[in-house]
Amino acid sequence: MYLGGLGRSGSTLLERLLGELPGVVPLGEVVHMWQRGLAENERCGCGQQFGRCDFWLQVGKTAFGGWDKMDAQRIADLKAAIDRIRFIPRLARAELPARIRQRLTEYTDYYLRVYQAAAEVTGAAALVDSSKHASLAFCLSRRPEIGLRVIHMVRDSRAVAYSWTTRVARPDVSAESYMTRYPPVRAAAQWNAENYALQLLGRRRAPVLRIRYEDLVRSPEQTVLALAEFAGIDADETALAFLGTDGYARTAMLREAHTASGNPMRFATGEVSIRGDERWRAAMPDSHRRTVTAMTLPLLRRYGYLGRPA
Ligand SMILES: [Zn+2]
């Protein structure tokens, strides 16, 4: 399963919840694994540095005969050449020029081998790659062996844009570091681009199921069950026993997960609360709210974010 959508839409939470289903193994944001894990040795979700995590050591060995055989720069170069949002119109076409097809095959081979190795090492029935970028989903959709199924995660653009303006620490590295910040106009433009792209993907190239962050936090059982069905995973009520409530909020019991990259929530284990983050309603400056609403109006309407309180 591939988790798509713009960052700060709750994809790390969703990935962790799906990872509690029987037979489902979350991998984190594989798109960033090459640089942040392989090249920079940032921490895996288990807390170990990437190069010391047993799970990823085994995956590297099975996929490539060891990570030392890999050239992270080569993957970065291929990504720059084909896996970008502005290339999506080209990637959506049925036929591609031979030169691009060749690069695409080499590029997606790296992903295919990681997925196959992860499935072999864990015996998983389904993997979750929460790389999010629509452009990578288009690349992967050209490899039927992957059996790509895309979860299109949407969240109110105002909440997303507000989140992109806040400062979030990154515990992934030892030195003090923060997640990237974007001004609201840029976040709104990206929100449109990623969401339109994932809709196009669903019409042209792969099964896509759209879910809303707000529905997930309100009723996690319903969303998780729908996604299990979408992925062909046999899940019943007992499979959802990790979901509960602490009297105030919905909760989930999370085990350790070897997620290669993602937001800080990937390090959480034990009982965590699932609470919708609605801070933007009080804290977002009016001018930002007006700008983002105007820029994203058609899709806000389409996804049901206007006309009634969410
Ligand atoms: Zn690990």
mmCIF file of C-alpha atoms and ligand atoms in Angstrom:
data_model
loop_
_atom_site.group_PDB
_atom_site.id
_atom_site.type_symbol
_atom_site.label_atom_id
_atom_site.label_comp_id
_atom_site.label_asym_id
_atom_site.label_seq_id
_atom_site.Cartn_x
_atom_site.Cartn_y
_atom_site.Cartn_z
ATOM 1 C CA MET A 1 0.000 0.000 0.000
ATOM 2 C CA TYR A 2 1.212 3.444 -0.799
ATOM 3 C CA LEU A 3 0.174 6.372 1.354
ATOM 4 C CA GLY A 4 -0.198 9.527 -0.719
ATOM 5 C CA GLY A 5 -1.036 13.117 0.162
ATOM 6 C CA LEU A 6 0.667 16.301 1.219
ATOM 7 C CA GLY A 7 2.791 16.153 4.398
ATOM 8 C CA ARG A 8 1.142 17.100 7.720
ATOM 9 C CA SER A 9 -2.013 15.260 6.779
ATOM 10 C CA GLY A 10 -1.705 12.589 9.449
ATOM 11 C CA SER A 11 -0.071 9.945 7.287
ATOM 12 C CA THR A 12 2.388 8.853 9.996
ATOM 13 C CA LEU A 13 -0.503 8.231 12.396
ATOM 14 C CA LEU A 14 -2.365 6.256 9.752
ATOM 15 C CA GLU A 15 0.724 4.244 8.854
ATOM 16 C CA ARG A 16 1.246 3.311 12.492
ATOM 17 C CA LEU A 17 -2.388 2.227 12.871
ATOM 18 C CA LEU A 18 -2.252 0.099 9.721
ATOM 19 C CA GLY A 19 0.976 -1.431 11.014
ATOM 20 C CA GLU A 20 -0.985 -2.937 13.905
ATOM 21 C CA LEU A 21 -3.130 -5.006 11.550
ATOM 22 C CA PRO A 22 -2.148 -8.664 11.186
ATOM 23 C CA GLY A 23 0.221 -9.183 8.268
ATOM 24 C CA VAL A 24 0.835 -5.483 7.621
ATOM 25 C CA VAL A 25 4.345 -4.039 7.928
ATOM 26 C CA PRO A 26 4.973 -0.275 7.733
ATOM 27 C CA LEU A 27 8.243 0.845 6.119
ATOM 28 C CA GLY A 28 8.052 4.597 6.677
ATOM 29 C CA GLU A 29 8.823 7.039 3.880
ATOM 30 C CA VAL A 30 10.976 4.925 1.606
ATOM 31 C CA VAL A 31 11.486 7.929 -0.691
ATOM 32 C CA HIS A 32 13.625 9.531 2.027
ATOM 33 C CA MET A 33 15.269 6.313 3.187
ATOM 34 C CA TRP A 34 18.034 6.473 0.574
ATOM 35 C CA GLN A 35 19.266 9.847 1.729
ATOM 36 C CA ARG A 36 18.292 10.062 5.401
ATOM 37 C CA GLY A 37 18.800 6.384 6.240
ATOM 38 C CA LEU A 38 21.398 5.047 3.875
ATOM 39 C CA ALA A 39 23.535 8.159 3.319
ATOM 40 C CA GLU A 40 23.034 10.060 6.588
ATOM 41 C CA ASN A 41 22.344 7.175 8.971
ATOM 42 C CA GLU A 42 19.400 8.847 10.702
ATOM 43 C CA ARG A 43 17.351 6.849 13.190
ATOM 44 C CA CYS A 44 14.898 4.113 12.316
ATOM 45 C CA GLY A 45 11.508 4.131 14.087
ATOM 46 C CA CYS A 46 12.909 1.508 16.478
ATOM 47 C CA GLY A 47 15.378 4.106 17.800
ATOM 48 C CA GLN A 48 18.513 2.537 16.316
ATOM 49 C CA GLN A 49 20.528 4.280 13.672
ATOM 50 C CA PHE A 50 19.581 3.014 10.233
ATOM 51 C CA GLY A 51 22.919 1.239 9.766
ATOM 52 C CA ARG A 52 22.448 -0.630 13.049
ATOM 53 C CA CYS A 53 18.821 -1.635 12.761
ATOM 54 C CA ASP A 54 18.587 -5.423 12.299
ATOM 55 C CA PHE A 55 15.468 -5.184 10.188
ATOM 56 C CA TRP A 56 17.008 -2.798 7.650
ATOM 57 C CA LEU A 57 20.324 -4.700 7.690
ATOM 58 C CA GLN A 58 18.438 -7.829 6.662
ATOM 59 C CA VAL A 59 16.433 -5.976 4.032
ATOM 60 C CA GLY A 60 19.619 -4.468 2.569
ATOM 61 C CA LYS A 61 21.302 -7.848 2.464
ATOM 62 C CA THR A 62 18.335 -9.591 0.863
ATOM 63 C CA ALA A 63 17.658 -6.823 -1.650
ATOM 64 C CA PHE A 64 21.144 -5.793 -2.700
ATOM 65 C CA GLY A 65 23.657 -8.084 -0.983
ATOM 66 C CA GLY A 66 24.223 -5.287 1.578
ATOM 67 C CA TRP A 67 23.690 -1.522 1.692
ATOM 68 C CA ASP A 68 27.375 -0.926 0.982
ATOM 69 C CA LYS A 69 26.654 -2.087 -2.582
ATOM 70 C CA MET A 70 24.278 0.827 -3.017
ATOM 71 C CA ASP A 71 24.927 4.269 -4.399
ATOM 72 C CA ALA A 72 22.496 6.737 -2.812
ATOM 73 C CA GLN A 73 23.659 9.414 -5.245
ATOM 74 C CA ARG A 74 22.608 7.330 -8.241
ATOM 75 C CA ILE A 75 19.097 7.032 -6.818
ATOM 76 C CA ALA A 76 19.001 10.781 -6.121
ATOM 77 C CA ASP A 77 20.053 11.481 -9.724
ATOM 78 C CA LEU A 78 17.369 9.191 -11.132
ATOM 79 C CA LYS A 79 14.790 10.782 -8.846
ATOM 80 C CA ALA A 80 15.758 14.244 -10.096
ATOM 81 C CA ALA A 81 15.427 13.016 -13.673
ATOM 82 C CA ILE A 82 11.973 11.383 -13.427
ATOM 83 C CA ASP A 83 10.301 11.463 -10.016
ATOM 84 C CA ARG A 84 9.091 15.066 -9.767
ATOM 85 C CA ILE A 85 5.675 16.589 -9.591
ATOM 86 C CA ARG A 86 6.140 18.516 -12.834
ATOM 87 C CA PHE A 87 6.764 15.262 -14.733
ATOM 88 C CA ILE A 88 3.390 13.813 -13.719
ATOM 89 C CA PRO A 89 1.584 14.704 -16.972
ATOM 90 C CA ARG A 90 4.241 12.702 -18.786
ATOM 91 C CA LEU A 91 4.161 9.822 -16.284
ATOM 92 C CA ALA A 92 0.373 9.630 -16.637
ATOM 93 C CA ARG A 93 0.584 8.826 -20.342
ATOM 94 C CA ALA A 94 0.329 5.255 -21.546
ATOM 95 C CA GLU A 95 3.469 5.330 -23.708
ATOM 96 C CA LEU A 96 6.855 6.709 -22.682
ATOM 97 C CA PRO A 97 9.988 7.362 -24.766
ATOM 98 C CA ALA A 98 12.524 4.510 -24.477
ATOM 99 C CA ARG A 99 15.131 6.588 -22.623
ATOM 100 C CA ILE A 100 12.663 7.572 -19.906
ATOM 101 C CA ARG A 101 11.290 4.055 -19.679
ATOM 102 C CA GLN A 102 14.775 2.746 -19.075
ATOM 103 C CA ARG A 103 15.476 5.194 -16.258
ATOM 104 C CA LEU A 104 12.078 4.541 -14.755
ATOM 105 C CA THR A 105 12.746 0.806 -14.690
ATOM 106 C CA GLU A 106 16.132 1.269 -13.039
ATOM 107 C CA TYR A 107 14.652 3.691 -10.498
ATOM 108 C CA THR A 108 11.600 1.604 -9.594
ATOM 109 C CA ASP A 109 13.771 -1.535 -9.412
ATOM 110 C CA TYR A 110 15.301 -0.154 -6.218
ATOM 111 C CA TYR A 111 11.845 0.155 -4.669
ATOM 112 C CA LEU A 112 10.696 -3.206 -5.964
ATOM 113 C CA ARG A 113 13.721 -4.926 -4.445
ATOM 114 C CA VAL A 114 13.236 -3.214 -1.085
ATOM 115 C CA TYR A 115 9.558 -4.210 -1.044
ATOM 116 C CA GLN A 116 10.296 -7.808 -2.044
ATOM 117 C CA ALA A 117 13.053 -8.081 0.552
ATOM 118 C CA ALA A 118 10.877 -6.558 3.301
ATOM 119 C CA ALA A 119 8.076 -8.993 2.448
ATOM 120 C CA GLU A 120 10.506 -11.905 2.518
ATOM 121 C CA VAL A 121 12.182 -10.888 5.787
ATOM 122 C CA THR A 122 8.881 -10.299 7.620
ATOM 123 C CA GLY A 123 6.474 -12.644 5.830
ATOM 124 C CA ALA A 124 4.113 -9.662 5.502
ATOM 125 C CA ALA A 125 0.974 -9.901 3.409
ATOM 126 C CA ALA A 126 1.038 -6.140 2.803
ATOM 127 C CA LEU A 127 3.603 -3.391 3.210
ATOM 128 C CA VAL A 128 2.948 0.294 3.738
ATOM 129 C CA ASP A 129 5.207 2.851 2.092
ATOM 130 C CA SER A 130 4.145 6.289 3.289
ATOM 131 C CA SER A 131 6.346 8.239 0.897
ATOM 132 C CA LYS A 132 3.323 10.472 0.111
ATOM 133 C CA HIS A 133 4.562 12.077 -3.129
ATOM 134 C CA ALA A 134 2.141 11.582 -6.009
ATOM 135 C CA SER A 135 5.017 11.580 -8.509
ATOM 136 C CA LEU A 136 6.550 8.463 -6.944
ATOM 137 C CA ALA A 137 3.130 6.774 -6.952
ATOM 138 C CA PHE A 138 2.964 7.446 -10.708
ATOM 139 C CA CYS A 139 6.431 5.902 -11.163
ATOM 140 C CA LEU A 140 5.514 2.819 -9.115
ATOM 141 C CA SER A 141 2.194 2.436 -10.939
ATOM 142 C CA ARG A 142 4.171 1.437 -14.023
ATOM 143 C CA ARG A 143 5.349 -1.758 -12.267
ATOM 144 C CA PRO A 144 2.435 -4.213 -12.069
ATOM 145 C CA GLU A 145 4.601 -6.591 -9.974
ATOM 146 C CA ILE A 146 4.218 -4.180 -7.065
ATOM 147 C CA GLY A 147 0.424 -4.540 -6.972
ATOM 148 C CA LEU A 148 0.209 -0.877 -6.036
ATOM 149 C CA ARG A 149 -2.795 0.329 -4.060
ATOM 150 C CA VAL A 150 -2.834 3.975 -3.129
ATOM 151 C CA ILE A 151 -4.422 5.511 -0.063
ATOM 152 C CA HIS A 152 -5.125 9.147 -0.802
ATOM 153 C CA MET A 153 -5.079 10.924 2.531
ATOM 154 C CA VAL A 154 -6.658 14.362 2.615
ATOM 155 C CA ARG A 155 -6.916 16.876 5.413
ATOM 156 C CA ASP A 156 -8.435 20.363 5.526
ATOM 157 C CA SER A 157 -6.021 22.627 3.623
ATOM 158 C CA ARG A 158 -6.213 25.284 6.353
ATOM 159 C CA ALA A 159 -5.035 22.797 8.992
ATOM 160 C CA VAL A 160 -2.271 21.567 6.708
ATOM 161 C CA ALA A 161 -1.059 25.071 5.817
ATOM 162 C CA TYR A 162 -1.122 26.095 9.474
ATOM 163 C CA SER A 163 0.905 23.042 10.418
ATOM 164 C CA TRP A 164 3.534 23.900 7.792
ATOM 165 C CA THR A 165 4.089 27.259 9.520
ATOM 166 C CA THR A 166 4.762 25.720 12.944
ATOM 167 C CA ARG A 167 8.089 24.577 14.261
ATOM 168 C CA VAL A 168 8.402 20.818 14.795
ATOM 169 C CA ALA A 169 11.592 19.304 16.190
ATOM 170 C CA ARG A 170 13.105 16.302 14.427
ATOM 171 C CA PRO A 171 14.387 13.667 16.846
ATOM 172 C CA ASP A 172 15.691 11.683 13.847
ATOM 173 C CA VAL A 173 19.167 13.178 14.187
ATOM 174 C CA SER A 174 21.292 13.906 17.221
ATOM 175 C CA ALA A 175 21.966 17.579 16.462
ATOM 176 C CA GLU A 176 19.157 20.114 16.969
ATOM 177 C CA SER A 177 17.021 20.052 13.868
ATOM 178 C CA TYR A 178 13.509 21.048 12.791
ATOM 179 C CA MET A 179 11.128 19.954 10.082
ATOM 180 C CA THR A 180 10.912 22.187 7.018
ATOM 181 C CA ARG A 181 8.474 25.109 7.156
ATOM 182 C CA TYR A 182 6.512 26.586 4.274
ATOM 183 C CA PRO A 183 4.584 29.852 3.998
ATOM 184 C CA PRO A 184 0.786 29.309 3.611
ATOM 185 C CA VAL A 185 0.695 30.222 -0.088
ATOM 186 C CA ARG A 186 3.253 27.590 -0.901
ATOM 187 C CA ALA A 187 1.547 24.963 1.272
ATOM 188 C CA ALA A 188 -1.798 25.706 -0.418
ATOM 189 C CA ALA A 189 -0.265 25.384 -3.900
ATOM 190 C CA GLN A 190 1.323 22.064 -2.982
ATOM 191 C CA TRP A 191 -1.890 20.845 -1.397
ATOM 192 C CA ASN A 192 -3.689 21.466 -4.685
ATOM 193 C CA ALA A 193 -0.948 19.900 -6.790
ATOM 194 C CA GLU A 194 -0.628 16.687 -4.757
ATOM 195 C CA ASN A 195 -4.373 16.190 -4.423
ATOM 196 C CA TYR A 196 -5.175 16.792 -8.095
ATOM 197 C CA ALA A 197 -2.313 14.474 -9.030
ATOM 198 C CA LEU A 198 -3.629 11.645 -6.841
ATOM 199 C CA GLN A 199 -7.110 12.047 -8.341
ATOM 200 C CA LEU A 200 -5.556 11.765 -11.802
ATOM 201 C CA LEU A 201 -3.647 8.666 -10.697
ATOM 202 C CA GLY A 202 -6.916 7.056 -9.629
ATOM 203 C CA ARG A 203 -8.533 7.773 -12.985
ATOM 204 C CA ARG A 204 -5.602 6.634 -15.096
ATOM 205 C CA ARG A 205 -3.236 4.215 -13.437
ATOM 206 C CA ALA A 206 -3.916 2.596 -10.052
ATOM 207 C CA PRO A 207 -6.623 1.806 -7.491
ATOM 208 C CA VAL A 208 -6.883 4.834 -5.210
ATOM 209 C CA LEU A 209 -8.992 5.077 -2.061
ATOM 210 C CA ARG A 210 -9.492 8.518 -0.588
ATOM 211 C CA ILE A 211 -9.842 8.971 3.153
ATOM 212 C CA ARG A 212 -10.047 12.068 5.326
ATOM 213 C CA TYR A 213 -7.809 12.668 8.328
ATOM 214 C CA GLU A 214 -10.804 14.089 10.194
ATOM 215 C CA ASP A 215 -12.765 10.834 9.694
ATOM 216 C CA LEU A 216 -9.779 8.765 10.771
ATOM 217 C CA VAL A 217 -9.409 10.532 14.112
ATOM 218 C CA ARG A 218 -13.167 10.569 14.719
ATOM 219 C CA SER A 219 -13.730 6.925 13.910
ATOM 220 C CA PRO A 220 -10.455 5.042 13.504
ATOM 221 C CA GLU A 221 -12.137 1.599 13.380
ATOM 222 C CA GLN A 222 -14.186 2.456 10.345
ATOM 223 C CA THR A 223 -11.261 3.885 8.392
ATOM 224 C CA VAL A 224 -8.836 1.125 9.320
ATOM 225 C CA LEU A 225 -11.351 -1.586 8.399
ATOM 226 C CA ALA A 226 -12.074 0.056 5.050
ATOM 227 C CA LEU A 227 -8.364 0.195 4.308
ATOM 228 C CA ALA A 228 -7.816 -3.413 5.351
ATOM 229 C CA GLU A 229 -10.488 -4.429 2.874
ATOM 230 C CA PHE A 230 -8.915 -2.225 0.196
ATOM 231 C CA ALA A 231 -5.568 -3.965 0.791
ATOM 232 C CA GLY A 232 -7.132 -7.439 0.781
ATOM 233 C CA ILE A 233 -6.252 -8.018 4.452
ATOM 234 C CA ASP A 234 -8.559 -10.203 6.474
ATOM 235 C CA ALA A 235 -9.341 -8.058 9.512
ATOM 236 C CA ASP A 236 -12.198 -8.529 11.963
ATOM 237 C CA GLU A 237 -13.120 -6.937 15.282
ATOM 238 C CA THR A 238 -10.347 -8.746 17.164
ATOM 239 C CA ALA A 239 -7.784 -7.326 14.765
ATOM 240 C CA LEU A 240 -8.864 -3.882 15.984
ATOM 241 C CA ALA A 241 -8.292 -4.637 19.672
ATOM 242 C CA PHE A 242 -5.319 -2.229 19.645
ATOM 243 C CA LEU A 243 -7.815 0.633 19.357
ATOM 244 C CA GLY A 244 -9.441 1.842 22.567
ATOM 245 C CA THR A 245 -10.310 4.886 24.601
ATOM 246 C CA ASP A 246 -8.934 6.419 27.790
ATOM 247 C CA GLY A 247 -12.189 8.131 28.723
ATOM 248 C CA TYR A 248 -11.211 11.400 27.039
ATOM 249 C CA ALA A 249 -9.875 10.445 23.648
ATOM 250 C CA ARG A 250 -9.502 7.558 21.294
ATOM 251 C CA THR A 251 -6.284 5.643 21.836
ATOM 252 C CA ALA A 252 -4.115 3.077 20.100
ATOM 253 C CA MET A 253 -1.575 0.637 21.518
ATOM 254 C CA LEU A 254 1.434 0.796 19.228
ATOM 255 C CA ARG A 255 4.351 -1.558 19.003
ATOM 256 C CA GLU A 256 7.787 -0.637 17.756
ATOM 257 C CA ALA A 257 7.952 -0.137 13.984
ATOM 258 C CA HIS A 258 10.984 -0.015 11.687
ATOM 259 C CA THR A 259 9.924 3.051 9.760
ATOM 260 C CA ALA A 260 12.821 4.525 7.824
ATOM 261 C CA SER A 261 11.704 8.138 7.808
ATOM 262 C CA GLY A 262 8.645 10.199 8.697
ATOM 263 C CA ASN A 263 7.386 12.654 11.270
ATOM 264 C CA PRO A 264 8.340 12.318 14.960
ATOM 265 C CA MET A 265 5.194 10.291 15.711
ATOM 266 C CA ARG A 266 6.930 7.276 14.204
ATOM 267 C CA PHE A 267 8.979 6.855 17.397
ATOM 268 C CA ALA A 268 5.925 6.572 19.660
ATOM 269 C CA THR A 269 5.152 3.225 21.289
ATOM 270 C CA GLY A 270 2.652 2.084 23.924
ATOM 271 C CA GLU A 271 -0.673 3.820 24.369
ATOM 272 C CA VAL A 272 -0.989 6.979 22.286
ATOM 273 C CA SER A 273 -4.047 9.156 21.924
ATOM 274 C CA ILE A 274 -5.652 9.727 18.569
ATOM 275 C CA ARG A 275 -6.822 13.281 18.750
ATOM 276 C CA GLY A 276 -7.627 15.543 15.857
ATOM 277 C CA ASP A 277 -5.286 18.525 15.826
ATOM 278 C CA GLU A 278 -7.614 21.501 15.402
ATOM 279 C CA ARG A 279 -5.256 24.214 16.672
ATOM 280 C CA TRP A 280 -5.460 26.063 13.373
ATOM 281 C CA ARG A 281 -9.075 27.092 14.065
ATOM 282 C CA ALA A 282 -7.978 29.371 16.899
ATOM 283 C CA ALA A 283 -4.372 30.058 16.046
ATOM 284 C CA MET A 284 -4.268 30.647 12.301
ATOM 285 C CA PRO A 285 -4.121 34.344 11.327
ATOM 286 C CA ASP A 286 -7.250 35.455 9.407
ATOM 287 C CA SER A 287 -5.242 36.612 6.407
ATOM 288 C CA HIS A 288 -3.645 33.163 6.064
ATOM 289 C CA ARG A 289 -6.991 31.453 6.439
ATOM 290 C CA ARG A 290 -8.604 33.613 3.742
ATOM 291 C CA THR A 291 -5.714 33.085 1.333
ATOM 292 C CA VAL A 292 -5.593 29.322 1.773
ATOM 293 C CA THR A 293 -9.394 28.972 1.572
ATOM 294 C CA ALA A 294 -9.523 30.954 -1.671
ATOM 295 C CA MET A 295 -6.633 29.078 -3.243
ATOM 296 C CA THR A 296 -7.964 25.619 -2.428
ATOM 297 C CA LEU A 297 -11.708 26.274 -2.724
ATOM 298 C CA PRO A 298 -12.672 23.712 -5.408
ATOM 299 C CA LEU A 299 -11.091 20.764 -3.614
ATOM 300 C CA LEU A 300 -12.157 21.930 -0.152
ATOM 301 C CA ARG A 301 -15.699 21.803 -1.460
ATOM 302 C CA ARG A 302 -15.218 18.476 -3.175
ATOM 303 C CA TYR A 303 -13.793 16.850 -0.040
ATOM 304 C CA GLY A 304 -16.646 18.178 2.103
ATOM 305 C CA TYR A 305 -14.776 20.770 4.159
ATOM 306 C CA LEU A 306 -17.119 23.676 3.470
ATOM 307 C CA GLY A 307 -20.672 24.343 4.436
ATOM 308 C CA ARG A 308 -20.737 22.486 7.731
ATOM 309 C CA PRO A 309 -18.544 22.387 10.813
ATOM 310 C CA ALA A 310 -16.096 19.478 10.540
HETATM 311 ZN ZN ZN B 1 14.603 -0.392 13.093
#
